[in-house]
Coordinates of C-alpha atoms in Angstrom, one line a residue:
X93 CA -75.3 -47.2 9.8
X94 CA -73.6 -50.3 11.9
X95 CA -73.7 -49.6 15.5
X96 CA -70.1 -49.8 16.7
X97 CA -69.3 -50.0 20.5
X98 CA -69.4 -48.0 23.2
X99 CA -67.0 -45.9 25.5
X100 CA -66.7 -44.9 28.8
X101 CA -65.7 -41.9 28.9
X102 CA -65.2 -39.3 32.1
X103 CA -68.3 -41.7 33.6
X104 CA -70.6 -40.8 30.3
X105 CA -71.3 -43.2 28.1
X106 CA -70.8 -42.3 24.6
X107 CA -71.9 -45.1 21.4
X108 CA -69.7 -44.5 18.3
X109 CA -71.4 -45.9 15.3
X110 CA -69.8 -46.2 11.7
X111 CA -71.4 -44.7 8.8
X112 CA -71.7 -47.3 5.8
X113 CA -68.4 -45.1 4.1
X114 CA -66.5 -46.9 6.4
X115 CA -65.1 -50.3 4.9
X116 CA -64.0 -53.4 7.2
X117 CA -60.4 -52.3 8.0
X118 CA -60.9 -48.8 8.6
X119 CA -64.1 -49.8 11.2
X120 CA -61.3 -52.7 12.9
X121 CA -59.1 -49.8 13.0
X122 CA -61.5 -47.1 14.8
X123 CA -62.8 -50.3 16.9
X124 CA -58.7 -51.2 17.8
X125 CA -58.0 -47.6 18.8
X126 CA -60.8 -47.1 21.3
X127 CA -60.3 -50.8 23.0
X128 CA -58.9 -49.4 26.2
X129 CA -61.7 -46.8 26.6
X130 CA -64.5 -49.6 26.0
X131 CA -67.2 -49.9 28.2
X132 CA -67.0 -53.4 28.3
X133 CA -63.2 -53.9 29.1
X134 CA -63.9 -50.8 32.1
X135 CA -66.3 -53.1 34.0
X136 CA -64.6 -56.2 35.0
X137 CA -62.4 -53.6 37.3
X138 CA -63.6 -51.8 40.3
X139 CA -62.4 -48.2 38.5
X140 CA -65.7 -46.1 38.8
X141 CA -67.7 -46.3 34.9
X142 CA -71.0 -44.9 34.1
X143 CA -73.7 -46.7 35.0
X144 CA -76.8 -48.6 32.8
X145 CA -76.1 -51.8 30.5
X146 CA -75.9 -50.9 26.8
X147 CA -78.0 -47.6 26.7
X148 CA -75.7 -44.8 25.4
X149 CA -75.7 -41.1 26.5
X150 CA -74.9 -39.9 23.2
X151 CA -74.5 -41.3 19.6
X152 CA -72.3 -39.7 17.5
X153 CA -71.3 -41.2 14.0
X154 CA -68.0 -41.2 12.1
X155 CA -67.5 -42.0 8.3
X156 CA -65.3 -41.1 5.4
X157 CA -66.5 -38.0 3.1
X158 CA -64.6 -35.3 0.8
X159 CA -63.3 -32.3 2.4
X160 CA -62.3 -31.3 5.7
X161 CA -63.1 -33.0 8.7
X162 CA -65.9 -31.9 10.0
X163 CA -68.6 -32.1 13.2
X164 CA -72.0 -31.6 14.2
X165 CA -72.8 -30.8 17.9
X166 CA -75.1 -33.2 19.3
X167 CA -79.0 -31.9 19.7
X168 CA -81.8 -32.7 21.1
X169 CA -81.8 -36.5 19.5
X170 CA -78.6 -36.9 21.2
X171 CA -76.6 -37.0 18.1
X172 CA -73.3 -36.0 16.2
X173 CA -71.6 -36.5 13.0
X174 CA -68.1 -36.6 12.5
X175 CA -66.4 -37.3 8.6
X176 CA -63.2 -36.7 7.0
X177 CA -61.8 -37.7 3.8
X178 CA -59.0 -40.4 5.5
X179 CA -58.8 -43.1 8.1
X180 CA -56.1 -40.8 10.3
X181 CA -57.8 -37.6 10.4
X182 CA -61.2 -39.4 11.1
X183 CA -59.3 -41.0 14.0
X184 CA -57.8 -37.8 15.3
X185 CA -61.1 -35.7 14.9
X186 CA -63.0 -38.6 16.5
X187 CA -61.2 -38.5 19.5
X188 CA -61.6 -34.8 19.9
X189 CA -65.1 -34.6 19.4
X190 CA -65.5 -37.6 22.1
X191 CA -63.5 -35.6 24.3
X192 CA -65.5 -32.4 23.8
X193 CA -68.5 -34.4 24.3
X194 CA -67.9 -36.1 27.4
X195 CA -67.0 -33.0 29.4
X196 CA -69.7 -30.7 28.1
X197 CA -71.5 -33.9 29.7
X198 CA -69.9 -33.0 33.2
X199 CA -70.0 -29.7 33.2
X200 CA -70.8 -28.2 36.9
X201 CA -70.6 -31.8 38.3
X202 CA -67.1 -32.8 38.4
X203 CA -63.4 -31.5 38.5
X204 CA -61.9 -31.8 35.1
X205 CA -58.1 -31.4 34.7
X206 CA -56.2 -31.0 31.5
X207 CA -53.6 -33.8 32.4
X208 CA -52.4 -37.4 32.2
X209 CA -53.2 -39.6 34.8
X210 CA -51.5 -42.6 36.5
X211 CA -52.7 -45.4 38.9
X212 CA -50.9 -47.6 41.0
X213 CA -52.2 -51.0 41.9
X214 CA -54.1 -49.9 44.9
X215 CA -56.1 -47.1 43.1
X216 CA -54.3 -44.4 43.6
X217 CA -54.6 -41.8 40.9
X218 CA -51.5 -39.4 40.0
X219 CA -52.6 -36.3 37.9
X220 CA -50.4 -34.6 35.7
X221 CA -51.2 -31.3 35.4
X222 CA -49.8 -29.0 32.6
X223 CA -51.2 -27.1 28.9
X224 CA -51.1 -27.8 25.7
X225 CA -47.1 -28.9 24.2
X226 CA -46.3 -29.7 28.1
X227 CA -46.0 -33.1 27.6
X228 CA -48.5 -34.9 28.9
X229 CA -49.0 -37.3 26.3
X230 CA -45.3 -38.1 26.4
X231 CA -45.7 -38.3 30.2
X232 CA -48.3 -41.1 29.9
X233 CA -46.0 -43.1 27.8
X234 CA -42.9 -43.4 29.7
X235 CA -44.9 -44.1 33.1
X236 CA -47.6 -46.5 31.8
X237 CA -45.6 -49.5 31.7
X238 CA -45.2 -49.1 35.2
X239 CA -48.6 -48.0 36.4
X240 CA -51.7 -48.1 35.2
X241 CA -53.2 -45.6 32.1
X242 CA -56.2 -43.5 33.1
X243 CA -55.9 -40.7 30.3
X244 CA -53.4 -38.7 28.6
X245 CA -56.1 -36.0 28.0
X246 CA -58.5 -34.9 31.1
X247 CA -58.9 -36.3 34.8
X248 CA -62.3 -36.1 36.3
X249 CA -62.5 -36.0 40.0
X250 CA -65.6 -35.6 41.8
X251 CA -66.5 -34.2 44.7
X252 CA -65.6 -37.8 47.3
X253 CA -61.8 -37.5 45.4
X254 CA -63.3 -40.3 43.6
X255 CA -61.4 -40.4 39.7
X256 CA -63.3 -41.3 36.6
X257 CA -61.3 -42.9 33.6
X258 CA -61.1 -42.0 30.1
X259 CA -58.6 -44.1 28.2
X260 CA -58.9 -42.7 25.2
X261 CA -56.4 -44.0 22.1
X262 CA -53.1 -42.0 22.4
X263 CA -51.8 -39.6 19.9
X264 CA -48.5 -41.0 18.2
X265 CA -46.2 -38.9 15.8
X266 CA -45.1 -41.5 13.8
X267 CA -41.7 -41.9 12.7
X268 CA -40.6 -40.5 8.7
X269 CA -41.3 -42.1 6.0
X270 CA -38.9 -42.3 3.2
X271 CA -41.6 -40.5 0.8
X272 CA -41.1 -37.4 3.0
X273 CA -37.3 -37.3 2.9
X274 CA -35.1 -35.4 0.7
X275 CA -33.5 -37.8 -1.6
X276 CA -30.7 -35.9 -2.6
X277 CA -30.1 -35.5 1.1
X278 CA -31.9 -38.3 2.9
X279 CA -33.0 -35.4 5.4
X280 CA -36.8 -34.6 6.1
X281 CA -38.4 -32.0 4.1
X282 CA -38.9 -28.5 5.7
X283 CA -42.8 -29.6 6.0
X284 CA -41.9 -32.7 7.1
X285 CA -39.9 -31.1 10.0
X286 CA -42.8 -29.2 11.0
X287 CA -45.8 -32.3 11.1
X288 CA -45.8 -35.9 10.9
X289 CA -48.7 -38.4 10.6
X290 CA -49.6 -39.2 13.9
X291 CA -52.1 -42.1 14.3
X292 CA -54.6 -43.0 17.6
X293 CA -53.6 -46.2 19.5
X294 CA -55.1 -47.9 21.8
X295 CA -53.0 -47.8 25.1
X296 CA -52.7 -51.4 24.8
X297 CA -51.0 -51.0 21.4
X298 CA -48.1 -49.3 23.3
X299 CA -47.5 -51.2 26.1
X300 CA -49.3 -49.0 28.9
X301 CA -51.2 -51.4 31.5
X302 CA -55.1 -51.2 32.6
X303 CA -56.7 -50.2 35.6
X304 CA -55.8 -52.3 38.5
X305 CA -58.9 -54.3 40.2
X306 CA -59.3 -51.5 42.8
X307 CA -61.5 -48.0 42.9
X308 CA -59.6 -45.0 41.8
X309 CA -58.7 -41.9 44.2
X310 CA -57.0 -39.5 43.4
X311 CA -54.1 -39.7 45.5
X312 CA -51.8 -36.5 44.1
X313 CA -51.7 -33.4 41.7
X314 CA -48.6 -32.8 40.2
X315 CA -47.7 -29.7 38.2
X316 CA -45.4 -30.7 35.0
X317 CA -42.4 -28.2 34.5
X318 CA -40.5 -29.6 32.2
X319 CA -37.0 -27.9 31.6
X320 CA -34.5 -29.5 28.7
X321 CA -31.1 -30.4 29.9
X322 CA -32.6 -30.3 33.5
X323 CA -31.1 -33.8 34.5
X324 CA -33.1 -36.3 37.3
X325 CA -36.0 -35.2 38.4
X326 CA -36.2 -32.5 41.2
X327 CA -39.6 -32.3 43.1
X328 CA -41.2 -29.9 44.8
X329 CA -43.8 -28.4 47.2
X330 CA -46.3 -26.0 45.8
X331 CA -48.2 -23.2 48.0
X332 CA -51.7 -23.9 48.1
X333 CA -52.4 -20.3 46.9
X334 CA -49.6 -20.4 44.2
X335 CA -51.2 -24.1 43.1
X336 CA -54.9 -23.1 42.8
X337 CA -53.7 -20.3 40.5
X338 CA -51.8 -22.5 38.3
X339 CA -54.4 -25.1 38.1
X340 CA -57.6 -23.5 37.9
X341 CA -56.5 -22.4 34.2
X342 CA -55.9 -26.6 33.1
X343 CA -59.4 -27.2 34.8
X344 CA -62.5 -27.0 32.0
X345 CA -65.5 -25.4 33.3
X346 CA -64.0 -24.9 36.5
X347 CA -66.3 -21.5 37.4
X348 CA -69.6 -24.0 37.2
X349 CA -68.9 -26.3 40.1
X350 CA -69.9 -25.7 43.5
X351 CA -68.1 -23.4 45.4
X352 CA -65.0 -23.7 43.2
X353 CA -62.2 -22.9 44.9
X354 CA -63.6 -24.4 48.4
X355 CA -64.2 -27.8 45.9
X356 CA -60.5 -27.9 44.7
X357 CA -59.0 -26.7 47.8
X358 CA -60.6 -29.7 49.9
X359 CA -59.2 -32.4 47.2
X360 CA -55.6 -31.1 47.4
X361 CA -55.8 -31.0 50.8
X362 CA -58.0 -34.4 50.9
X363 CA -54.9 -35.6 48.7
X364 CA -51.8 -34.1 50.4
X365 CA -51.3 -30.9 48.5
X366 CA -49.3 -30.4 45.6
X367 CA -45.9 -30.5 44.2
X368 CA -44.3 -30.0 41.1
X369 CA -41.8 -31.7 39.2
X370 CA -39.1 -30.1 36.9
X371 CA -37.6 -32.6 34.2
X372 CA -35.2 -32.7 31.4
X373 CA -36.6 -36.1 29.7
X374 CA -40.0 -38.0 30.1
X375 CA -37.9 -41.2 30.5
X376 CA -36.7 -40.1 34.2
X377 CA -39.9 -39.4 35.6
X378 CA -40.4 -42.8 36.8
X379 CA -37.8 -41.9 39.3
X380 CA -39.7 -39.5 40.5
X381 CA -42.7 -41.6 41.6
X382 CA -42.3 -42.6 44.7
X383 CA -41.6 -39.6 46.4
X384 CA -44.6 -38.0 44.3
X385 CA -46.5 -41.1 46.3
X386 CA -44.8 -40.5 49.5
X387 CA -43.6 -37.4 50.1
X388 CA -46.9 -35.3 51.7
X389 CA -46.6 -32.7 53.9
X390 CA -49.3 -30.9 56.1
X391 CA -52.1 -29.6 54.3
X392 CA -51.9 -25.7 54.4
X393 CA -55.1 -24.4 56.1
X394 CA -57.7 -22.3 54.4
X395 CA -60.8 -20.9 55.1
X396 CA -64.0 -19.7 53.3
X397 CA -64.9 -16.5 52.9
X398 CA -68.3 -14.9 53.6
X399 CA -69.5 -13.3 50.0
X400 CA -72.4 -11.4 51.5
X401 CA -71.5 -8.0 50.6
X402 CA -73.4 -6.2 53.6
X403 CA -70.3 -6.7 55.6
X404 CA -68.8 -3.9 54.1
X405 CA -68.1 -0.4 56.3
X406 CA -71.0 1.3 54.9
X407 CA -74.3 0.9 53.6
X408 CA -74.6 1.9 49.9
X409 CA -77.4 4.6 51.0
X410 CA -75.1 5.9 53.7
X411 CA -72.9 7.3 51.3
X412 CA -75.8 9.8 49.3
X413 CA -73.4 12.0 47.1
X414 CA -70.0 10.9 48.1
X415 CA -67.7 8.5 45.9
X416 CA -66.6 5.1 47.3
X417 CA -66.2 1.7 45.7
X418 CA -68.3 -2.2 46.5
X419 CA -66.8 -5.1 45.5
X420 CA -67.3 -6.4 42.2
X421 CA -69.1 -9.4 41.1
X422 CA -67.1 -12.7 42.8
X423 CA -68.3 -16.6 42.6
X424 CA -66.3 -18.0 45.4
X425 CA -62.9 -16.8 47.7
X426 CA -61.0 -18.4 50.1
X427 CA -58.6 -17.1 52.7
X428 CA -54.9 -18.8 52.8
X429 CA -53.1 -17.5 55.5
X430 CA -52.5 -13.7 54.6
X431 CA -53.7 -14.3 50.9
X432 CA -56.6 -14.3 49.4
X433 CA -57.9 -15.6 46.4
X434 CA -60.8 -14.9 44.6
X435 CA -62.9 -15.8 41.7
X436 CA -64.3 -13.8 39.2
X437 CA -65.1 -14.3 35.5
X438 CA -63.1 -17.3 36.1
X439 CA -60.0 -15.4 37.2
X440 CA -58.7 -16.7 40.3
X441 CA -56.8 -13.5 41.6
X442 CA -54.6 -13.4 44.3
X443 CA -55.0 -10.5 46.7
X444 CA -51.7 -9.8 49.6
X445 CA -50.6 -7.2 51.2
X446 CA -53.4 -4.6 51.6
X447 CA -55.7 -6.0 48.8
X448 CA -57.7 -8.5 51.3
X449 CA -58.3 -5.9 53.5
X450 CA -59.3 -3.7 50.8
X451 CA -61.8 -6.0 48.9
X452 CA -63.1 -7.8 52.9
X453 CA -64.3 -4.2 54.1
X454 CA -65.4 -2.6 50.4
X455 CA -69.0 -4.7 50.9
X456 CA -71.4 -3.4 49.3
X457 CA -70.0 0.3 49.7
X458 CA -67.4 2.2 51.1
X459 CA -65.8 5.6 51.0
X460 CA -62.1 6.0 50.6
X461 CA -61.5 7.6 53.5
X462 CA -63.4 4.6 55.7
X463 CA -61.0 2.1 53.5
X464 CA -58.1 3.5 54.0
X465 CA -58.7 4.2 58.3
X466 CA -59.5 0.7 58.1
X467 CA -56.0 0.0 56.3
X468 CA -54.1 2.0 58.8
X469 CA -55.8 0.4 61.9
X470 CA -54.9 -3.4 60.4
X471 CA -51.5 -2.6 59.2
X472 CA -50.2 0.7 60.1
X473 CA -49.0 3.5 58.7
X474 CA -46.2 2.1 56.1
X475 CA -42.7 2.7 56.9
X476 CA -42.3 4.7 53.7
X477 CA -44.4 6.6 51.5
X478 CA -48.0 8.1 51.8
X479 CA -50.5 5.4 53.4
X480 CA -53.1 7.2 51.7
X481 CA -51.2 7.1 48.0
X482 CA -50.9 3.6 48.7
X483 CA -54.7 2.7 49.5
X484 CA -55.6 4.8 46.2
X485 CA -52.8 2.8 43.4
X486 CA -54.0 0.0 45.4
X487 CA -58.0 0.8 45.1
X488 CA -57.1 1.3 41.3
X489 CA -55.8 -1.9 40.6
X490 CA -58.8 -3.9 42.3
X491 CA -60.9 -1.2 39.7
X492 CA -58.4 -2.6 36.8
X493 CA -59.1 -6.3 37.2
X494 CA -63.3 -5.8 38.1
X495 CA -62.8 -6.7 42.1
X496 CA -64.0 -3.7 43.0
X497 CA -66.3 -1.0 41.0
X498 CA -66.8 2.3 41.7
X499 CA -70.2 4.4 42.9
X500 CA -71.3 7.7 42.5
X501 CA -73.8 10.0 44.0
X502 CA -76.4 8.6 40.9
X503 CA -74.6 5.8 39.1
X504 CA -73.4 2.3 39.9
X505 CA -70.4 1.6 38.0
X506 CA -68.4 2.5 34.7
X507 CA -68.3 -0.2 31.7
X508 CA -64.8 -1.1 31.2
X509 CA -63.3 -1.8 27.4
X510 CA -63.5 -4.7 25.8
X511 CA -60.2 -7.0 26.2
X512 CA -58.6 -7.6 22.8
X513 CA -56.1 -9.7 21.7
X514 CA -52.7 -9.7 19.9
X515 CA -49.5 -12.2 19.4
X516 CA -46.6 -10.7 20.5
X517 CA -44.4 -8.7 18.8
X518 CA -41.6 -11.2 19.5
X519 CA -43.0 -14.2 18.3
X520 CA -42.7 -16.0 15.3
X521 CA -44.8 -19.1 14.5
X522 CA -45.1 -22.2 11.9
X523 CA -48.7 -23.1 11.1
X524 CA -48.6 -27.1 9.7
X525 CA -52.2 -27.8 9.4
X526 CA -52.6 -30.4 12.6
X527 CA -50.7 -27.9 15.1
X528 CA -48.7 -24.9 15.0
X529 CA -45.4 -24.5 16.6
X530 CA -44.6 -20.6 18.3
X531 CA -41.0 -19.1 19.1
X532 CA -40.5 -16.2 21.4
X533 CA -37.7 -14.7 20.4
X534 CA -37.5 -12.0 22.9
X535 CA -34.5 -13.8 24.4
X536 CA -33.2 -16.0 21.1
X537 CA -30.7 -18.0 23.3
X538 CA -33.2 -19.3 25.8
X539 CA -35.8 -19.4 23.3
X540 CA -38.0 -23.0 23.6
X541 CA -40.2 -24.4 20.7
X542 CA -43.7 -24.5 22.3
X543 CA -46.1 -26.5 20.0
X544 CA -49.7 -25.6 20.2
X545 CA -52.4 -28.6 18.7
X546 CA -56.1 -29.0 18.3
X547 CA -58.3 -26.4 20.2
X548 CA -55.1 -24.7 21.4
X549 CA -54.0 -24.3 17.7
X550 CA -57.2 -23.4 16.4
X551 CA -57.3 -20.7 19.2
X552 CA -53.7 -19.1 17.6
X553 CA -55.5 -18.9 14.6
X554 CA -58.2 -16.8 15.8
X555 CA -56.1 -13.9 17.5
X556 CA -54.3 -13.6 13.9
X557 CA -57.0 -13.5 11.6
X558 CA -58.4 -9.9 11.9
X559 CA -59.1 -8.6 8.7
X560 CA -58.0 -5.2 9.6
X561 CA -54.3 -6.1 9.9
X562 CA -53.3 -5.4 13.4
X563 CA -53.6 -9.1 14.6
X564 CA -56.0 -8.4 17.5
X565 CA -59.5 -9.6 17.7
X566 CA -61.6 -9.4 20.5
X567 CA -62.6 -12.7 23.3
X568 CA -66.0 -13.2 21.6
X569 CA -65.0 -13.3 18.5
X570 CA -62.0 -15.6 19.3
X571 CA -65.1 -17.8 21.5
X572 CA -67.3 -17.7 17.8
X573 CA -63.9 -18.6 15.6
X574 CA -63.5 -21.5 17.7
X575 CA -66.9 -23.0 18.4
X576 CA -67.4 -22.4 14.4
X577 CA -64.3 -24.6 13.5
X578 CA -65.5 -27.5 15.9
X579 CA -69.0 -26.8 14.8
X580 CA -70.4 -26.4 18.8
X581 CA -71.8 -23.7 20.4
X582 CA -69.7 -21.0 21.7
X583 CA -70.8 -21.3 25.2
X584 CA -69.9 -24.8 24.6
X585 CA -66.1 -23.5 24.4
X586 CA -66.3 -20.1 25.8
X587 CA -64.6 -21.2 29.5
X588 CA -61.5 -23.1 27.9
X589 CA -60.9 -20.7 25.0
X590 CA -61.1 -17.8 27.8
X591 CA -58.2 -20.0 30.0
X592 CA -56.2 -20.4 27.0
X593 CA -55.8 -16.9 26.2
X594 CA -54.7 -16.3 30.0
X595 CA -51.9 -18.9 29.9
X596 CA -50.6 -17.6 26.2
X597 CA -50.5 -13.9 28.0
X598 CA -48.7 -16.0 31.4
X599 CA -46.7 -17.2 28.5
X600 CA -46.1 -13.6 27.0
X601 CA -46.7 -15.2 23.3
X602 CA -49.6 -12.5 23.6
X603 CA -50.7 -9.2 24.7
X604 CA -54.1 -7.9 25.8
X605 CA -55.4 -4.6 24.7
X606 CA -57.4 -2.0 24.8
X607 CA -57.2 -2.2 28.5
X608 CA -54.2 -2.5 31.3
X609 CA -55.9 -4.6 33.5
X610 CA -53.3 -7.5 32.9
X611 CA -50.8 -5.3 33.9
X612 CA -52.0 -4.2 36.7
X613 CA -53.2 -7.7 37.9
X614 CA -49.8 -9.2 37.8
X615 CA -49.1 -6.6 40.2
X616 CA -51.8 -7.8 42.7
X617 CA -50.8 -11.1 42.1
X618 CA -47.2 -11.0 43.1
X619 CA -48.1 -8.3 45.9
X620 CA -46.6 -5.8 44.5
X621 CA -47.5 -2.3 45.7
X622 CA -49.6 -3.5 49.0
X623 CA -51.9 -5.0 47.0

């Protein structure tokens, strides 16, 4: 075993050795693609690295082997093994095993954002937030001539606003080769149209420029919304409440930091709130820019919310044999103007209308009838319709989506079914190997190819594989199917693989089932019905 060099990645330090399989060329080529991410090449900036000389957080070796790539999970010697039978896919599983590495490392301690990251000469970090397909990667590209490359993969902020690098090698579709056209035709082969080698370059390799000489802040979180045919660049202001929904889905692990939502709410505010942009072409974002530099307007206010359930309207004994409801397990809330958002199982719902009101004065107990008084004194009788009707669909929806749970005169609550998973009826898909690319067809002349790679892929693969034909499988075993293919633990994966599912049902590429609670939490979401 050589020892190979080591990387600074997301502040942990991570030594990647090569296994004697390796020969010269293929170790120059491993040690060429992770040049920008070096240890060594971080330090002579003021960018904030890890700390310590040469000692190494982790040690996980690569090397050549028959078969499919594979990788061990790192134990309590601190290593992991990664092999493949080529130079490319060595490369590309590599980089995702780093990745995977490095922010299990930060779990709990830092905000980690599935997005590409700029910095401008004066340290000043923009994140690019979006999933899988979004074009991130692409993103990086166009803008890193101009500005400085952080990472094309995750942004880790901590709790200061202070950004930690990872300039990980890049992953590059390369162009077709003559081997994979047609040569009656000189087109590209049907498989050929669906995957193309891609090789991991070093930033450096393609032009993008280092950190400046200066610490890194982040100084902006931008929501990608990319839009063919969409023309220049339009940008936009995003709702505090609306943007903490959409990001807390593209943030790994994001349930273990302190006081989550207060934590993110405090950096968009500490960094002027956020905006998305909506693009036709990666090459006119750089327009963009300055106004995503400049443009800030006044941070929204928000408040923390007290979780102590004893400020409901009645105490749990007061209620002896009648029915009423407490709230349901939550890890954090906040209150933004009339909404309110809250936090559970690493949900962030988003309560209007009556909902706040409802969930606030449920406590740890409180009849129906106490609820809905309280309703009527806050908001008045509606203009329309039974107030009482109202509080009860409302009551049922908070049941639906576990923010409130339901007492009896001799039991707490009722179990609800296990969520299970299915693609959508609508939806074809082509599975290439390296990444599978899904169609929604419900509306065939609007209908975008969305490409799913890596975890995101492997995660397709899970809701389709039930042996009893019907396509679903249930969120643990989708949780085992992927930790098994990347050979980690499943609570190791369980958070991510949980956010994915959400943004494929956002998405409507699948359906949950077994259970309406989806339905009936897009309803509290968008306010509908008072809730």
């Amino acid at each position: 075993m050589e020892p190979g060099m080591i990387v600074d990645a997301l502040g942990s330090r991570i030594r990647i050795d090569f296994a004697a399989s390796l020969d010269r060329s293929q170790r120059e080529s491993l040690r060429a693609a992770w040049a920008g991410a070096s240890a060594r090449a971080q330090t002579s900036t003021k960018a904030q690295t890890s700390t310590g000389d040469d000692a190494a957080e982790l040690v996980i070796s690569a090397g050549i082997a028959d078969g499919p790539a594979t990788a061990t999970s790192p134990a309590s010697t601190e290593r992991a093994d990664v092999a493949a039978a080529d130079t490319a896919t060595l490369a590309s599983a590599l980089s995702a095993r780093v990745t995977l590495a490095a922010i299990e490392r930060q779990r709990g301690r830092l905000l980690m954002l599935h997005a590409c990251g700029l910095v401008t000469a004066d340290g000043a970090v923009l994140a690019f937030v979006g999933p899988s397909g979004r074009g991130k990667t692409t993103a990086a590209r166009a803008l890193g001539s101009r500005y400085g490359y952080v990472s094309d993969e995750t942004i880790a902020v901590d709790a200061s606003g202070t950004v930690l690098p990872y300039r990980k090698p890049l992953s590059v579709i390369e162009p077709a080769s003559a081997a994979a056209t047609d040569p009656a035709t000189g087109t590209m082969t049907s498989a050929d149209a669906a995957v193309r080698p891609k090789r991991q370059l070093a930033p450096s390799a393609l032009g993008l420029l280092p950190l400046p000489d200066a610490s890194l802040r982040l100084g902006g979180i931008i929501l990608l919304d990319r839009r063919p045919g969409a023309g220049d660049p339009r940008v936009e202001e995003v709702p505090l409440a609306e943007a903490i929904a959409a990001i807390v889905p593209e943030a790994s692990y994001f349930a273990e930091l302190p006081r989550p939502l207060r934590y993110l709410a405090t950096l968009i505010e500490r960094s002027g709130g956020v905006r998305r942009v909506v693009y036709g072409e990666a090459d006119h974002l750089a327009a963009a820019v300055p106004e995503l530099l400049t443009a800030h307007s006044e941070p929204e206010g928000w408040e923390p919310v007290d979780l102590d359930a004893r400020t409901g309207l009645d105490a749990r004994t007061d209620l002896e044999a009648a029915e009423g409801y407490r709230r349901g397990a939550a890890l954090d809330a906040i209150a933004v103007g009339p909404e309110l958002l809250v936090l559970s199982d690493g949900v962030v719902h988003v309560l209007s209308g009556i909902g706040p009101q409802l969930w606030l004065r449920a406590g740890s107990g409180a009849s129906e009838t106490r609820l809905l008084a309280s309703v009527v004194e806050l908001h008045g009788l509606p203009p329309h319709g039974d107030a009482a009707e109202a509080v009860s669909e409302a009551i049922a929806r908070l049941l639906a989506v576990g923010l409130l749970e339901a007492l009896g005169p001799a039991d707490g609550s009722t179990d609800a079914p296990a969520s299970r998973w299915r693609r959508a009826e609508h939806v074809a898909a082509v599975d290439s190997g390296d990444r599978v690319v899904v169609l929604d067809l419900a509306d065939p002349a609007s209908a975008t190819p969305q490409a799913l790679a890596g975890s995101a892929a492997a995660i397709w693969r899970a809701i389709g594989t039930d042996a009893d034909g019907t396509g679903g499988r249930d969120t643990e075993a989708i949780v085992a199917h992927v930790a098994g293919s990347y050979a980690v633990e499943p609570a190791a994966v369980r958070a991510d693989v949980e956010a994915f599912l959400r943004e494929l049902r956002a998405r409507a590429l699948v359906r949950e089932i077994d259970t309406d609670a989806r339905e009936l939490d897009d309803t509290i979401t968008s306010g509908g019905a008072d809730a």
